[in-house]
């Protein structure tokens, strides 16, 4: 009977296992191999060892794309964390129409990525866009937003806060798990809202903050849509994000070997950054059950 | 798996194919299946599908499956190349065609030229060569750049853009007239006191900085070129080239008669179509390709056509469209070549009469009856003959993309970013081009092969 169950179990899990092997592990292994070759689509790959990786060190655009992506990550992740945490705190209070507010704040997350990007192109339009119209009405000078080198990445960072809904929902779930008796204890000791936040909410929320931080960093390192649809990496490479550069190498210039090496380099960068974040987390992430870390 | 097992598998597959053939499947004799891959607007899709139906009617026993691929064409074609599942014939992005030609993925059309005289009668620049006697593709249709204008806007300013090469404006005349056509919200012109450059209602002229075909004619007209005769030294830092780019920048920042980056933007780098710009009178004159004619007519714009301004001898970039080719490995190569010859013939496709395409056969530029066959209709205005047909024939120079090797990488990695910087107006053209030209030189691999028939 148990053997039968085991067989059925394996059979049921097989589609997922096969899917993982065929569509994830297989392509990863293939790209690892191709990253060691000089392969232009249409020609045969020739083994070049680590040449693609060493070529990156001399590739001006590789460094440009890496610094641009890092700049975006450093700007976007903290901003999204702060905004979504603040909104989650507000939505955790007992206010009228709470469900409606929660829906409104989550709604932008449901807008398809490309529609979202097209919407923001209009918002950023220097001539008749929403942002410049608001600034003009306030008597302030407008900006060129995504059309000037200096403001392109900051504009996209501002835009990234628009989709904070998912992060907010996770914060909200975390906030609701904070034990009420801890707040009561602070109140009994005479602590106000600030102390309740500083001594209870924040420490109890550190595992959630940490989770959102890791997911945010991994996600922003792979930013692509904005460069692809809005800016095409411009102006003057100002928004040449790493994955967009990788895509261009792979599909516009057909240099699959080099593009595979770029992909594996990004994988390693994200792995190292994630590892460092996990190591550093021991210092500031608090788990109520010590064994949970 | 042992080698013997592989042979066994191969044998089984062969048996399977034979069985399918016996069963009278799609691959049976007398029923030739071709695939034709193409991109384009919904108008182009409909026209190409009509052409394919017509081809089927004229060639009983041949069925053509249209593979309409409006987006990500290069990505999808690259994927088909990598998986060895290419269609029989179709469009190929221009710069990609040279790579595929070199890799032997496209059928050499040269041996077919004798058999199909129609293919041999094209404009010389329509042929795309990978090497001596290796004709890997033909440009799908001819296209050339010209000066579009809003009839009512120029009439209101008392300006008349010329439609003949002999009377083409000089650059200074273009600027002078652009001043007359630029108006702020209060109706003031850039040379009048109180003009507000931040509230421009109608720009005098619009010319793309980043689209090479838009300025390549000016470059050549000023005695400059993209590269020297070896094709290995970039000449964009010569005084003549710098003058052209500085003049472009001055239109925006010195004369304030042309829009700067983002001022007309709707989506990314794309501005609203020329038809919209002219219809709304956001711009009075636009340098754009002749293919806009289809959209102009569809959206009922009151437009006029003029020739591009000149420096010395007038020039216009032509052969701006993509390539068409037969893919190697087609089981029906000859039929695919016949389809290729059929697909850009004005007798079979109404996109010529509707204004999207210009023919490739020489006779359509030289023989009066042939010229009339695609231009004498309600879609083509009277000045089309001199402003486009004659101008393209006598002053056309092929677009950079079908002449310079490695152009795709040069464009995306170096040239376009430099032109975007020029467009932002932060640094003068001389500084930008002097820094850019050596970078381009390091990427140049020469001109593509050309030969006369």
XYZ file of C-alpha atoms in Angstrom:
746
model
C 0.000 0.000 0.000
C 2.763 2.373 0.997
C 4.719 1.546 -2.182
C 1.648 2.325 -4.230
C 1.296 5.668 -2.467
C 4.947 6.422 -3.099
C 4.556 5.645 -6.781
C 1.491 7.841 -7.066
C 3.281 10.554 -5.167
C 6.210 10.474 -7.560
C 3.897 10.341 -10.556
C 1.990 13.382 -9.365
C 5.166 15.313 -8.637
C 6.739 14.257 -11.921
C 5.389 17.146 -14.066
C 6.854 19.674 -11.662
C 10.143 17.779 -11.375
C 10.418 17.332 -15.134
C 9.471 20.962 -15.708
C 12.209 22.053 -13.336
C 14.783 19.782 -14.959
C 13.847 20.610 -18.559
C 13.044 24.289 -18.295
C 15.344 25.449 -15.488
C 18.263 23.134 -14.846
C 18.692 22.199 -18.515
C 18.876 25.767 -19.857
C 21.103 26.768 -16.911
C 23.544 23.983 -17.701
C 23.439 24.898 -21.384
C 24.083 28.583 -20.680
C 26.941 27.662 -18.328
C 28.491 25.738 -21.200
C 27.806 28.473 -23.763
C 29.356 31.059 -21.451
C 32.647 29.278 -22.113
C 32.232 29.502 -25.878
C 32.283 32.062 -28.624
C 28.829 31.509 -30.065
C 27.103 33.756 -32.515
C 23.618 32.465 -33.319
C 23.731 30.621 -36.609
C 27.395 29.634 -36.302
C 28.832 26.742 -34.289
C 30.048 27.497 -30.779
C 33.803 27.302 -30.275
C 35.295 26.730 -26.839
C 37.177 29.781 -25.538
C 37.499 28.936 -21.844
C 37.128 31.963 -19.597
C 37.695 34.514 -22.388
C 34.156 35.866 -22.171
C 34.610 36.522 -18.456
C 37.967 38.221 -18.878
C 36.569 40.300 -21.760
C 34.023 41.761 -19.340
C 36.786 43.433 -17.366
C 37.663 45.472 -20.475
C 34.062 46.080 -21.514
C 33.150 49.675 -20.725
C 29.440 48.966 -21.129
C 29.549 46.006 -18.732
C 30.820 48.309 -15.982
C 28.414 51.052 -16.968
C 25.449 48.655 -16.811
C 26.598 47.233 -13.495
C 27.017 50.634 -11.837
C 23.703 51.875 -13.274
C 21.904 48.810 -11.931
C 23.570 49.129 -8.529
C 22.605 52.814 -8.410
C 18.995 51.860 -9.174
C 18.999 49.102 -6.542
C 20.456 51.376 -3.864
C 17.843 54.024 -4.637
C 14.809 51.885 -5.238
C 14.990 49.202 -2.534
C 15.202 51.494 0.536
C 12.580 53.821 -0.917
C 10.129 50.984 -1.612
C 10.779 49.470 1.832
C 10.169 52.766 3.624
C 7.057 53.709 1.633
C 5.478 50.256 1.796
C 6.274 49.898 5.517
C 4.783 53.304 6.264
C 1.622 52.580 4.273
C 1.320 49.122 5.847
C 1.488 50.757 9.289
C -1.306 53.127 8.319
C -3.408 50.311 6.907
C -2.861 48.299 10.066
C -4.832 50.873 12.030
C -8.568 50.631 12.451
C -9.690 53.329 10.018
C -12.954 53.664 8.110
C -13.071 51.930 4.737
C -9.950 49.929 5.482
C -10.666 47.309 2.814
C -11.076 50.034 0.171
C -7.804 51.701 1.158
C -5.974 48.397 1.048
C -7.404 47.695 -2.408
C -6.450 51.142 -3.706
C -2.852 50.795 -2.557
C -2.569 47.273 -3.951
C -4.220 48.109 -7.276
C -1.118 49.391 -9.163
C 0.503 45.986 -8.612
C -2.240 44.436 -10.720
C -1.558 46.693 -13.720
C 0.402 44.725 -16.333
C 4.079 45.714 -16.428
C 4.043 47.160 -19.942
C 0.807 49.109 -19.401
C 2.379 50.491 -16.237
C 5.459 51.590 -18.158
C 3.409 53.263 -20.907
C 1.378 55.100 -18.269
C 4.570 56.460 -16.726
C 5.907 57.590 -20.088
C 2.956 59.975 -20.179
C 3.422 60.986 -16.567
C 7.086 61.837 -17.275
C 6.468 63.705 -20.522
C 8.323 67.023 -20.143
C 5.838 68.909 -22.307
C 2.413 67.844 -21.111
C 3.062 65.120 -18.504
C 1.324 65.017 -15.138
C 4.455 65.628 -13.047
C 5.606 68.743 -14.899
C 2.053 70.092 -15.000
C 1.852 69.759 -11.201
C 5.268 71.376 -10.756
C 4.320 74.252 -13.062
C 1.095 74.840 -11.155
C 3.137 75.035 -7.972
C 5.415 77.592 -9.632
C 8.316 75.134 -9.688
C 10.572 74.402 -12.655
C 9.865 71.182 -14.550
C 12.303 68.380 -15.216
C 13.301 66.411 -18.290
C 12.720 63.220 -16.220
C 13.682 60.142 -18.267
C 14.904 62.300 -21.163
C 17.998 63.724 -19.455
C 21.040 61.743 -18.360
C 21.147 63.105 -14.822
C 17.463 62.565 -14.020
C 16.739 59.327 -15.904
C 17.620 56.800 -13.173
C 16.161 58.895 -10.308
C 12.930 59.127 -12.328
C 12.802 55.350 -12.644
C 13.494 55.017 -8.920
C 10.514 57.252 -8.195
C 8.455 55.154 -10.580
C 9.479 51.938 -8.805
C 7.603 52.995 -5.649
C 4.379 52.780 -7.641
C 4.374 48.997 -7.455
C 4.933 48.627 -3.730
C 1.691 46.663 -3.201
C 3.252 43.217 -2.810
C 5.851 44.423 -0.334
C 3.127 46.275 1.553
C 0.943 43.175 1.852
C 3.835 41.197 3.310
C 4.525 43.987 5.803
C 0.842 44.061 6.692
C 0.852 40.332 7.368
C 3.969 40.788 9.516
C 2.430 43.661 11.446
C -0.607 41.605 12.278
C 1.596 38.923 13.748
C 3.162 41.268 16.292
C 1.874 40.111 19.739
C -0.519 42.688 21.249
C 0.670 41.998 24.783
C 4.051 43.550 23.972
C 2.348 46.854 23.095
C 0.340 46.620 26.283
C 3.541 46.069 28.270
C 5.087 49.235 26.767
C 1.923 51.192 27.501
C 1.913 50.029 31.103
C 5.506 51.252 31.381
C 4.339 54.655 30.120
C 5.655 54.376 26.571
C 3.957 56.324 23.763
C 3.513 55.503 20.070
C 7.174 56.185 19.219
C 8.422 53.776 21.922
C 5.885 51.182 20.845
C 7.226 51.459 17.322
C 10.900 51.553 18.276
C 10.889 48.835 20.938
C 8.179 46.501 19.658
C 7.122 47.011 16.033
C 10.546 47.469 14.488
C 12.359 44.576 16.247
C 9.429 42.234 15.706
C 9.275 43.227 12.030
C 12.977 42.715 11.276
C 12.465 39.223 9.777
C 9.822 40.675 7.417
C 12.021 43.668 6.579
C 14.869 41.281 5.892
C 12.732 39.129 3.608
C 11.495 42.153 1.646
C 15.043 43.502 1.475
C 16.418 40.291 -0.049
C 13.539 39.903 -2.494
C 13.775 43.599 -3.407
C 17.517 43.501 -4.066
C 17.273 40.328 -6.155
C 14.375 41.844 -8.117
C 15.921 45.245 -8.788
C 19.179 43.705 -9.965
C 17.088 42.225 -12.746
C 15.310 45.457 -13.752
C 14.530 45.331 -17.458
C 11.100 46.577 -18.604
C 11.787 50.248 -17.983
C 14.935 50.252 -20.125
C 13.361 48.073 -22.769
C 10.133 49.979 -23.247
C 10.781 53.492 -21.953
C 14.354 54.492 -22.593
C 16.095 51.833 -24.690
C 19.018 52.233 -22.315
C 19.375 55.935 -23.098
C 19.918 58.775 -23.078
C 23.617 58.165 -23.656
C 23.546 54.823 -21.769
C 22.166 56.518 -18.628
C 19.650 53.684 -18.105
C 21.663 50.817 -19.545
C 20.586 48.286 -16.928
C 22.467 45.020 -16.712
C 19.723 42.679 -17.945
C 18.845 45.042 -20.797
C 22.497 45.051 -21.877
C 22.515 41.251 -21.620
C 19.343 41.062 -23.743
C 20.856 43.362 -26.360
C 24.035 41.309 -26.560
C 22.021 38.105 -26.875
C 19.251 39.035 -29.272
C 20.303 42.184 -31.120
C 23.975 41.414 -31.531
C 23.454 37.604 -31.333
C 26.508 37.135 -29.115
C 25.039 34.282 -27.102
C 28.356 33.160 -25.593
C 29.096 36.575 -24.126
C 25.474 37.070 -23.071
C 25.554 33.723 -21.211
C 28.704 34.831 -19.407
C 26.948 38.095 -18.482
C 24.021 36.071 -17.115
C 26.249 33.868 -14.983
C 28.167 36.869 -13.699
C 24.895 38.464 -12.595
C 23.883 35.194 -10.950
C 27.136 35.157 -9.010
C 26.854 38.833 -8.058
C 23.324 38.292 -6.729
C 24.466 35.189 -4.874
C 27.350 37.015 -3.190
C 25.168 40.018 -2.304
C 22.474 37.726 -0.877
C 25.079 35.774 1.099
C 26.469 39.010 2.549
C 22.987 40.151 3.477
C 22.313 36.858 5.259
C 25.583 37.109 7.170
C 24.908 40.682 8.126
C 21.334 39.792 9.108
C 22.531 38.043 12.251
C 23.347 41.448 13.686
C 19.989 43.074 13.244
C 17.253 40.525 12.513
C 15.419 39.386 15.624
C 13.690 36.031 15.756
C 11.462 35.423 18.738
C 12.283 31.725 18.565
C 16.065 31.638 18.545
C 16.120 28.381 16.632
C 14.211 29.925 13.750
C 17.141 31.762 12.200
C 23.799 6.543 -26.402
C 25.924 4.523 -28.793
C 26.424 5.518 -32.371
C 24.543 2.447 -33.535
C 21.519 3.503 -31.497
C 21.602 6.902 -33.161
C 21.503 5.252 -36.565
C 18.569 3.152 -35.422
C 16.716 6.266 -34.341
C 17.547 7.950 -37.633
C 16.215 4.945 -39.511
C 12.991 5.008 -37.529
C 12.546 8.706 -38.230
C 13.096 8.109 -41.949
C 10.528 5.332 -41.897
C 8.102 7.610 -40.134
C 8.577 10.332 -42.752
C 8.068 7.833 -45.568
C 4.905 6.551 -43.896
C 3.578 10.089 -43.533
C 4.309 10.772 -47.217
C 2.463 7.597 -48.241
C -0.470 8.706 -46.153
C -0.843 11.809 -48.328
C 0.006 14.300 -45.549
C 1.039 17.910 -45.967
C 4.403 16.927 -47.387
C 3.033 14.805 -50.205
C 4.002 15.434 -53.811
C 2.029 18.132 -55.564
C 1.271 19.952 -52.367
C 4.140 22.330 -51.690
C 3.988 24.066 -48.315
C 5.912 27.329 -47.922
C 6.200 29.586 -44.918
C 6.613 33.337 -45.328
C 7.662 35.314 -42.258
C 7.129 39.072 -42.107
C 6.483 42.054 -39.863
C 4.497 45.243 -40.333
C 1.409 47.212 -39.436
C -2.093 45.813 -39.754
C -2.280 47.394 -43.241
C 0.912 45.645 -44.257
C -0.305 42.364 -42.787
C -3.494 42.499 -44.816
C -1.663 43.463 -48.027
C 0.989 40.755 -47.651
C -1.657 38.136 -46.931
C -3.536 39.206 -50.069
C -0.288 38.872 -52.019
C 0.266 35.362 -50.650
C -3.272 34.324 -51.627
C -2.653 35.667 -55.108
C 0.591 33.706 -55.299
C -1.287 30.555 -54.341
C -3.880 31.184 -57.040
C -1.200 31.667 -59.689
C 0.744 28.642 -58.507
C -1.691 25.750 -58.008
C -0.328 23.116 -55.683
C 1.631 25.654 -53.637
C 0.292 26.754 -50.279
C 1.915 29.585 -48.334
C 1.514 29.943 -44.608
C 1.920 33.557 -43.469
C 3.971 33.932 -40.288
C 3.063 37.455 -39.197
C 5.481 38.571 -36.484
C 4.856 42.209 -35.604
C 7.047 42.398 -32.496
C 10.486 41.184 -31.485
C 11.199 40.079 -35.023
C 14.960 39.772 -34.575
C 14.537 37.848 -31.313
C 12.143 35.382 -32.906
C 14.180 34.977 -36.065
C 17.333 34.420 -34.009
C 15.513 31.734 -32.037
C 14.439 30.016 -35.254
C 18.029 30.170 -36.531
C 19.329 28.667 -33.292
C 16.764 25.850 -33.408
C 17.203 25.327 -37.170
C 13.525 25.819 -37.879
C 13.685 28.614 -40.398
C 10.765 29.442 -42.690
C 11.191 29.254 -46.473
C 11.253 32.964 -47.201
C 10.568 36.259 -45.516
C 11.777 39.574 -44.193
C 15.117 39.836 -42.424
C 16.219 42.910 -40.459
C 18.805 44.616 -42.670
C 21.909 44.320 -40.481
C 20.990 40.778 -39.435
C 20.774 39.726 -43.088
C 24.517 40.220 -43.583
C 25.345 37.994 -40.626
C 22.956 35.267 -41.737
C 24.296 35.594 -45.287
C 27.862 35.076 -44.083
C 26.765 32.077 -42.047
C 25.196 30.480 -45.113
C 21.703 30.649 -43.634
C 20.344 32.529 -46.649
C 20.140 31.169 -50.176
C 22.537 32.796 -52.653
C 20.190 34.411 -55.172
C 22.933 35.196 -57.689
C 22.497 31.978 -59.724
C 18.761 32.711 -59.973
C 19.208 36.139 -61.576
C 19.549 34.685 -65.059
C 16.504 32.501 -64.663
C 14.289 35.292 -63.324
C 14.946 38.510 -65.307
C 12.614 40.433 -63.026
C 15.022 39.837 -60.127
C 17.894 41.100 -62.270
C 16.230 44.418 -63.060
C 16.315 46.022 -59.611
C 17.953 49.285 -58.575
C 21.658 48.574 -57.905
C 21.341 49.506 -54.220
C 18.569 46.953 -53.685
C 21.017 44.051 -53.891
C 22.638 42.968 -50.646
C 25.911 41.152 -51.166
C 27.860 39.068 -48.711
C 30.812 38.630 -51.078
C 31.648 38.298 -54.745
C 28.649 36.740 -56.523
C 26.983 35.982 -53.221
C 23.658 37.789 -53.211
C 22.103 36.912 -49.871
C 19.042 39.189 -49.991
C 17.272 42.067 -51.660
C 15.925 45.117 -49.902
C 12.173 44.459 -49.510
C 11.109 47.791 -50.964
C 12.742 51.076 -51.709
C 12.127 53.860 -49.209
C 13.539 57.361 -49.168
C 13.607 60.390 -46.929
C 11.892 63.677 -47.751
C 10.490 66.849 -46.224
C 6.832 66.546 -45.265
C 4.839 69.639 -44.407
C 1.431 70.796 -43.278
C -0.094 72.661 -46.227
C -2.110 75.040 -44.088
C 0.835 75.821 -41.777
C 3.193 76.767 -44.607
C 0.442 78.706 -46.398
C -0.220 80.740 -43.250
C 3.487 81.641 -43.018
C 3.881 82.280 -46.757
C 6.504 79.545 -47.093
C 6.742 77.121 -50.036
C 8.953 74.059 -49.578
C 10.316 73.118 -53.015
C 9.437 69.763 -54.559
C 12.279 69.590 -57.099
C 15.962 68.910 -56.599
C 16.960 71.930 -58.736
C 15.257 74.318 -56.333
C 16.087 72.502 -53.056
C 16.589 74.854 -50.117
C 20.034 75.393 -48.691
C 20.398 74.655 -44.977
C 20.239 78.388 -44.232
C 16.974 78.665 -46.141
C 15.573 75.764 -44.129
C 16.467 77.551 -40.898
C 15.099 80.857 -42.156
C 11.777 79.269 -43.074
C 11.655 77.237 -39.862
C 11.773 80.571 -37.985
C 8.681 81.714 -39.883
C 6.903 78.486 -38.969
C 7.715 78.363 -35.250
C 5.117 79.910 -32.954
C 4.758 80.061 -29.185
C 1.415 80.071 -27.368
C 1.141 83.850 -27.917
C 1.845 83.610 -31.628
C 5.387 84.974 -31.306
C 8.288 83.691 -33.412
C 11.768 82.833 -32.064
C 13.268 86.045 -33.501
C 10.632 88.232 -31.858
C 11.029 89.695 -28.388
C 8.958 87.988 -25.716
C 9.132 84.588 -27.460
C 8.656 81.828 -24.880
C 10.714 78.743 -25.869
C 9.057 76.700 -23.101
C 5.575 77.180 -24.514
C 5.998 76.385 -28.193
C 2.733 75.693 -29.944
C 4.110 74.882 -33.377
C 7.686 73.843 -34.118
C 9.042 74.844 -37.514
C 10.771 71.568 -38.274
C 11.514 68.183 -36.760
C 14.467 65.963 -37.704
C 15.443 62.833 -35.794
C 18.956 62.900 -34.330
C 19.164 59.198 -33.626
C 17.767 57.866 -36.901
C 20.755 57.700 -39.238
C 18.697 57.874 -42.438
C 17.367 61.268 -41.336
C 20.792 62.966 -41.400
C 22.866 60.773 -43.696
C 21.719 62.723 -46.787
C 22.856 66.000 -45.183
C 26.198 64.452 -44.290
C 26.847 63.377 -47.863
C 25.521 66.645 -49.218
C 28.110 68.526 -47.164
C 30.925 66.414 -48.641
C 31.261 64.234 -45.548
C 30.628 60.550 -45.014
C 30.333 58.058 -42.186
C 33.653 56.360 -42.967
C 36.537 56.630 -45.431
C 36.828 54.556 -48.621
C 38.291 51.588 -46.728
C 35.330 51.662 -44.371
C 37.689 51.341 -41.433
C 38.115 54.952 -40.345
C 35.169 56.915 -39.036
C 34.836 60.418 -40.499
C 32.206 61.836 -38.169
C 34.867 64.085 -36.625
C 35.676 65.906 -39.890
C 34.749 69.614 -40.015
C 32.060 68.905 -42.637
C 30.393 66.214 -40.519
C 30.664 68.294 -37.356
C 29.010 71.188 -39.153
C 26.025 68.995 -40.046
C 25.588 67.759 -36.468
C 26.127 71.238 -34.995
C 23.469 72.558 -37.356
C 21.062 69.888 -36.115
C 21.771 70.790 -32.493
C 21.414 74.500 -33.286
C 17.907 73.933 -34.626
C 16.874 73.026 -31.075
C 19.051 75.122 -28.793
C 20.206 78.138 -30.814
C 17.321 78.788 -33.199
C 14.687 77.050 -31.055
C 12.730 76.028 -34.124
C 12.867 72.244 -33.523
C 11.791 70.104 -30.546
C 14.333 68.813 -28.046
C 14.367 65.357 -26.469
C 11.063 64.381 -24.935
C 9.197 67.414 -26.248
C 7.224 65.342 -28.702
C 7.694 62.018 -26.994
C 4.853 59.603 -26.624
C 6.601 56.303 -26.077
C 10.292 56.072 -25.442
C 12.274 57.267 -28.413
C 9.276 57.310 -30.672
C 7.423 60.495 -31.360
C 3.832 60.451 -32.548
C 3.651 59.607 -36.245
C 4.415 62.347 -38.746
C 0.740 62.259 -39.733
C -0.296 63.214 -36.182
C 2.402 65.897 -35.879
C 1.282 67.565 -39.111
C -2.417 67.131 -38.529
C -2.248 68.724 -35.088
C 0.224 71.307 -36.445
C 2.550 70.479 -33.568
C 5.261 70.616 -36.228
C 5.042 72.369 -39.609
C 7.742 70.390 -41.459
C 9.119 66.923 -40.701
C 12.009 65.004 -42.230
C 10.680 61.471 -42.498
C 10.450 58.533 -44.873
C 8.100 58.277 -47.825
C 6.330 55.317 -46.142
C 4.363 57.794 -43.991
C 2.185 58.370 -47.053
C -0.042 55.433 -46.139
C -0.762 56.854 -42.677
C -1.153 60.394 -44.073
C -3.919 59.242 -46.387
C -5.554 56.993 -43.808
C -5.742 59.873 -41.317
C -6.713 62.454 -43.968
C -3.892 64.922 -43.355
C -3.655 68.010 -45.545
C -0.003 67.384 -46.329
C 2.570 68.394 -48.915
C 5.854 66.782 -49.946
C 9.123 68.582 -50.474
C 12.698 67.580 -51.171
C 15.308 67.569 -48.423
C 17.399 70.718 -48.094
C 20.964 70.521 -49.393
C 24.454 71.747 -48.618
C 26.052 71.279 -52.029
C 24.677 68.455 -54.182
C 21.294 67.262 -52.866
C 21.115 63.739 -51.454
C 18.535 61.571 -49.732
C 19.000 58.291 -47.878
C 17.176 55.536 -49.757
C 16.826 51.758 -49.393
C 15.841 52.325 -45.791
C 13.569 49.264 -45.497
C 14.597 45.798 -44.315
C 15.732 42.890 -46.466
C 13.892 39.930 -47.961
C 15.534 36.565 -48.421
C 15.093 32.851 -48.985
C 16.287 30.804 -46.043
C 18.794 28.039 -46.597
C 17.464 24.541 -46.010
C 14.102 25.270 -47.621
C 12.806 22.078 -49.185
C 11.299 24.133 -51.982
C 14.051 26.591 -52.771
C 12.954 27.387 -56.299
C 9.343 28.059 -55.300
C 10.602 30.218 -52.438
C 12.726 32.284 -54.857
C 9.692 32.671 -57.121
C 7.680 33.846 -54.137
C 10.454 36.340 -53.304
C 10.309 37.799 -56.811
C 6.521 37.872 -56.597
C 6.246 39.477 -53.161
C 7.640 42.915 -53.966
C 6.144 43.311 -57.406
C 3.737 46.280 -57.612
C 1.489 44.149 -59.794
C 0.877 41.804 -56.852
C 0.996 44.011 -53.780
C -1.129 47.117 -53.306
C 1.269 48.612 -50.755
C 2.993 50.452 -53.608
C -0.164 52.167 -54.812
C -1.193 52.844 -51.203
C 2.055 54.645 -50.452
C 3.905 52.382 -48.021
C 6.442 50.943 -50.456
C 8.421 52.121 -53.473
C 9.309 49.542 -56.137
C 12.745 48.017 -56.570
C 12.621 47.433 -60.308
C 14.381 50.153 -62.300
C 11.571 50.393 -64.837
C 9.295 51.899 -62.183
C 11.586 54.945 -62.078
C 12.407 55.211 -65.777
C 9.439 54.139 -67.868
C 6.569 56.633 -67.849
C 3.828 54.014 -68.030
C 5.444 51.997 -65.262
C 5.852 55.104 -63.074
C 2.217 55.994 -63.639
C 1.108 52.482 -62.719
C 1.977 53.003 -59.061
C 1.949 56.794 -58.652
C -1.045 58.030 -60.669
C -3.708 57.545 -58.055
C -5.519 59.452 -55.349
C -2.998 58.373 -52.724
C 0.000 60.001 -54.417
C -0.013 63.830 -54.662
C 1.186 65.431 -57.922
C 4.529 66.518 -56.443
C 5.331 62.886 -55.575
C 6.913 62.462 -59.010
C 9.619 65.110 -58.534
C 9.947 65.125 -54.743
C 10.211 61.361 -54.363
C 10.518 59.355 -57.611
C 12.984 61.632 -59.406
C 14.784 62.671 -56.239
C 15.293 59.076 -55.075
C 16.412 57.950 -58.533
C 18.897 60.778 -59.136
C 19.965 61.662 -55.618
C 19.406 58.506 -53.588
C 22.251 57.063 -51.542
C 21.786 53.742 -49.745
C 21.154 53.848 -46.014
C 24.137 53.250 -43.730
C 22.714 49.954 -42.502
C 23.165 48.245 -45.851
C 26.686 49.551 -46.347
C 28.625 49.530 -43.072
C 29.710 46.236 -41.535
C 28.988 45.711 -37.817
C 26.531 48.642 -37.946
C 24.124 47.158 -35.431
C 26.732 47.000 -32.642
C 28.205 50.381 -33.628
C 24.753 51.948 -33.430
C 23.671 50.544 -30.114
C 27.007 50.729 -28.308
C 28.485 54.029 -29.529
C 26.666 56.023 -32.199
C 23.140 56.255 -30.733
C 24.369 57.240 -27.232
C 26.534 59.963 -28.818
C 23.611 61.274 -30.853
C 21.426 61.239 -27.745
C 24.047 63.337 -26.012
C 24.083 65.718 -28.963
C 20.313 65.946 -28.659
C 20.484 66.966 -25.007
C 22.583 69.988 -26.038
C 24.973 69.801 -23.095
C 28.117 69.587 -25.229
C 28.799 70.946 -28.723
C 28.926 68.599 -31.724
C 32.702 68.981 -32.178
C 33.448 67.702 -28.677
C 31.045 64.779 -28.945
C 32.076 63.699 -32.435
C 35.795 63.966 -31.701
C 35.305 61.633 -28.750
C 32.996 59.294 -30.664
C 34.776 58.862 -34.010
C 37.816 56.959 -32.618
C 35.472 54.590 -30.757
C 33.555 53.902 -33.958
C 36.825 53.458 -35.860
C 37.835 50.726 -33.404
C 34.613 48.854 -34.278
C 34.597 49.408 -38.043
C 35.166 46.340 -40.195
C 34.872 47.911 -43.664
C 32.074 48.429 -46.166
C 29.869 45.581 -47.289
C 30.676 44.138 -50.674
C 29.016 45.737 -53.705
C 29.080 44.732 -57.323
C 27.385 45.612 -60.574
C 25.343 43.090 -62.444
